[in-house]
Amino acid sequence: MRFFLVPAVLFVATFLPSPAPAAEGDFLKTLAGDWSGKGTVLTRIGVRPINVTCNLAVTAGASSLSLQGNCRGLLVVRRSISADLNVSGRRYSGTYVGPAGQPSTLSGTRQGNTINLGVRWARVTNGDRAATMTIERIGGDRLRLQTVDKDPAGGRSVVTSRIDLSR
């Protein structure tokens, strides 16, 4: 009897859909809402960071996440930012449009309360087109958006933007 039970369990584990999409949808829904906060942005590695104030509206579905908002720096400069992510299984993919207005591609996975994304910039930025971005839920009412890029001069990782938001 046990001989037949093992193949049956393996069959079920292999061919039935995993509960991951439901878990991702539940997580995404915790990010929905209006967020505001402050942070810093480097326009280029090696220059002084700019202090920014940001407002974001986040909408979430069972397999999607959309961030739309703007950040203001230097008192008069205001830039729109947005990100649209889709989830398939445990993989996230989508686009990010930053202050330059050009869409960059995002792809990655979630670990715990953090969505870890690779970024492929629309144009060369800091010597290449690659960076990382994280969207991290901190507790129930805080959110951190962060990008990290490599310094072309020495190869060290540099936080190029960090924005802490709350609702």
Short mmCIF file of C-alpha atoms in Angstrom, two decimals:
data_model
loop_
_atom_site.label_atom_id
_atom_site.label_comp_id
_atom_site.label_asym_id
_atom_site.label_seq_id
_atom_site.Cartn_x
_atom_site.Cartn_y
_atom_site.Cartn_z
CA MET A 1 0.00 0.00 0.00
CA ARG A 2 2.81 2.44 0.87
CA PHE A 3 4.39 1.67 -2.50
CA PHE A 4 1.39 3.26 -4.27
CA LEU A 5 1.11 6.18 -1.86
CA VAL A 6 4.55 7.65 -2.63
CA PRO A 7 3.97 7.95 -6.42
CA ALA A 8 0.51 9.42 -5.78
CA VAL A 9 1.95 12.10 -3.49
CA LEU A 10 4.68 12.92 -6.02
CA PHE A 11 2.09 13.17 -8.80
CA VAL A 12 -0.08 15.56 -6.79
CA ALA A 13 2.92 17.70 -5.77
CA THR A 14 4.15 17.90 -9.35
CA PHE A 15 0.97 18.54 -11.32
CA LEU A 16 -1.39 20.46 -9.09
CA PRO A 17 -1.03 24.24 -8.96
CA SER A 18 1.00 25.51 -6.05
CA PRO A 19 -0.50 27.85 -3.48
CA ALA A 20 2.19 30.45 -4.26
CA PRO A 21 -0.04 32.73 -6.37
CA ALA A 22 -2.55 33.09 -3.53
CA ALA A 23 0.27 33.87 -1.12
CA GLU A 24 1.65 36.50 -3.52
CA GLY A 25 -1.79 38.05 -3.94
CA ASP A 26 -2.27 38.23 -0.19
CA PHE A 27 1.11 39.94 0.18
CA LEU A 28 0.45 42.40 -2.65
CA LYS A 29 -2.85 43.47 -1.11
CA THR A 30 -1.00 44.53 2.07
CA LEU A 31 0.85 47.13 -0.02
CA ALA A 32 -2.29 48.81 -1.40
CA GLY A 33 -3.03 52.34 -0.28
CA ASP A 34 -1.71 55.88 -0.27
CA TRP A 35 1.86 56.32 0.89
CA SER A 36 3.97 59.42 1.57
CA GLY A 37 7.46 59.96 2.87
CA LYS A 38 10.98 61.20 2.38
CA GLY A 39 14.30 59.95 1.18
CA THR A 40 17.37 60.62 -0.90
CA VAL A 41 18.22 60.13 -4.55
CA LEU A 42 21.57 60.20 -6.33
CA THR A 43 21.32 61.47 -9.89
CA ARG A 44 24.80 60.01 -10.48
CA ILE A 45 27.22 58.09 -8.26
CA GLY A 46 29.74 60.50 -6.77
CA VAL A 47 27.46 63.54 -6.52
CA ARG A 48 25.60 64.83 -3.49
CA PRO A 49 22.25 63.15 -2.82
CA ILE A 50 19.05 65.12 -3.32
CA ASN A 51 16.49 65.06 -0.53
CA VAL A 52 13.05 64.18 -1.86
CA THR A 53 9.48 64.07 -0.62
CA CYS A 54 7.25 61.50 -2.32
CA ASN A 55 3.59 60.54 -2.57
CA LEU A 56 2.54 57.18 -4.03
CA ALA A 57 -0.76 55.47 -4.69
CA VAL A 58 -0.41 51.69 -4.74
CA THR A 59 -3.08 49.42 -6.17
CA ALA A 60 -2.86 45.65 -5.97
CA GLY A 61 -4.71 42.68 -7.36
CA ALA A 62 -4.26 38.95 -6.95
CA SER A 63 -1.35 38.96 -9.42
CA SER A 64 -0.43 42.60 -10.03
CA LEU A 65 0.93 45.69 -8.32
CA SER A 66 0.90 49.25 -9.59
CA LEU A 67 2.70 52.23 -8.02
CA GLN A 68 1.94 55.73 -9.31
CA GLY A 69 3.14 58.95 -7.81
CA ASN A 70 5.59 61.78 -7.75
CA CYS A 71 8.66 62.93 -5.89
CA ARG A 72 9.69 66.52 -5.26
CA GLY A 73 13.24 67.67 -4.65
CA LEU A 74 15.11 70.94 -4.51
CA LEU A 75 11.80 72.62 -3.56
CA VAL A 76 10.70 73.15 -7.16
CA VAL A 77 11.55 69.99 -9.13
CA ARG A 78 8.71 67.50 -9.30
CA ARG A 79 8.97 64.18 -11.17
CA SER A 80 6.49 61.39 -11.78
CA ILE A 81 7.44 57.80 -11.03
CA SER A 82 5.56 54.57 -11.62
CA ALA A 83 6.01 50.82 -11.56
CA ASP A 84 3.75 48.07 -12.82
CA LEU A 85 4.46 44.49 -11.77
CA ASN A 86 2.79 41.21 -12.67
CA VAL A 87 3.23 37.96 -10.77
CA SER A 88 3.33 34.55 -12.37
CA GLY A 89 3.84 31.83 -9.80
CA ARG A 90 6.57 33.37 -7.66
CA ARG A 91 8.19 35.48 -10.43
CA TYR A 92 7.66 39.21 -10.65
CA SER A 93 8.14 41.14 -13.88
CA GLY A 94 7.18 44.54 -15.18
CA THR A 95 8.32 48.07 -15.87
CA TYR A 96 9.54 51.08 -13.91
CA VAL A 97 9.38 54.63 -15.19
CA GLY A 98 11.59 56.95 -13.21
CA PRO A 99 12.25 60.68 -13.32
CA ALA A 100 13.87 60.47 -16.79
CA GLY A 101 10.56 59.20 -18.19
CA GLN A 102 11.99 56.12 -19.91
CA PRO A 103 10.62 52.65 -19.09
CA SER A 104 13.07 50.18 -17.56
CA THR A 105 12.38 46.47 -17.08
CA LEU A 106 12.03 44.76 -13.71
CA SER A 107 12.20 41.07 -12.81
CA GLY A 108 12.68 39.11 -9.62
CA THR A 109 11.09 37.31 -6.70
CA ARG A 110 9.82 37.99 -3.20
CA GLN A 111 11.56 36.83 -0.06
CA GLY A 112 9.57 37.45 3.11
CA ASN A 113 8.36 41.06 3.07
CA THR A 114 10.73 42.19 0.32
CA ILE A 115 10.31 42.09 -3.43
CA ASN A 116 13.85 41.83 -4.87
CA LEU A 117 14.08 43.03 -8.45
CA GLY A 118 16.77 43.25 -11.06
CA VAL A 119 16.55 46.45 -13.09
CA ARG A 120 17.51 46.82 -16.72
CA TRP A 121 17.68 50.59 -17.25
CA ALA A 122 16.41 52.01 -20.54
CA ARG A 123 19.79 53.68 -21.05
CA VAL A 124 23.30 53.43 -19.62
CA THR A 125 23.26 54.64 -16.01
CA ASN A 126 26.40 54.73 -13.86
CA GLY A 127 28.40 52.89 -16.49
CA ASP A 128 25.97 50.08 -17.32
CA ARG A 129 22.28 49.23 -17.57
CA ALA A 130 21.93 46.99 -14.50
CA ALA A 131 20.91 47.71 -10.90
CA THR A 132 18.74 46.22 -8.18
CA MET A 133 15.55 47.54 -6.63
CA THR A 134 13.75 46.43 -3.50
CA ILE A 135 10.21 47.11 -2.36
CA GLU A 136 10.11 46.24 1.33
CA ARG A 137 7.10 46.27 3.63
CA ILE A 138 8.20 47.18 7.14
CA GLY A 139 5.46 46.40 9.61
CA GLY A 140 1.93 47.25 8.58
CA ASP A 141 2.29 50.93 7.81
CA ARG A 142 5.80 51.47 6.42
CA LEU A 143 7.29 50.84 3.01
CA ARG A 144 10.85 51.28 1.74
CA LEU A 145 11.81 51.65 -1.91
CA GLN A 146 15.52 51.32 -2.59
CA THR A 147 17.80 51.04 -5.61
CA VAL A 148 21.40 49.91 -5.53
CA ASP A 149 23.88 50.33 -8.36
CA LYS A 150 27.56 49.54 -8.88
CA ASP A 151 30.13 52.34 -8.78
CA PRO A 152 31.85 52.13 -12.19
CA ALA A 153 35.11 53.38 -10.64
CA GLY A 154 35.52 50.65 -8.02
CA GLY A 155 32.66 48.19 -8.42
CA ARG A 156 31.29 48.73 -4.91
CA SER A 157 27.53 48.75 -4.35
CA VAL A 158 26.02 52.19 -3.77
CA VAL A 159 22.50 52.99 -2.60
CA THR A 160 21.31 55.38 -5.31
CA SER A 161 17.84 55.95 -3.88
CA ARG A 162 16.15 55.19 -0.60
CA ILE A 163 12.65 56.39 0.10
CA ASP A 164 10.87 55.57 3.35
CA LEU A 165 7.09 55.86 3.17
CA SER A 166 4.21 55.49 5.58
CA ARG A 167 0.42 55.57 5.32
#
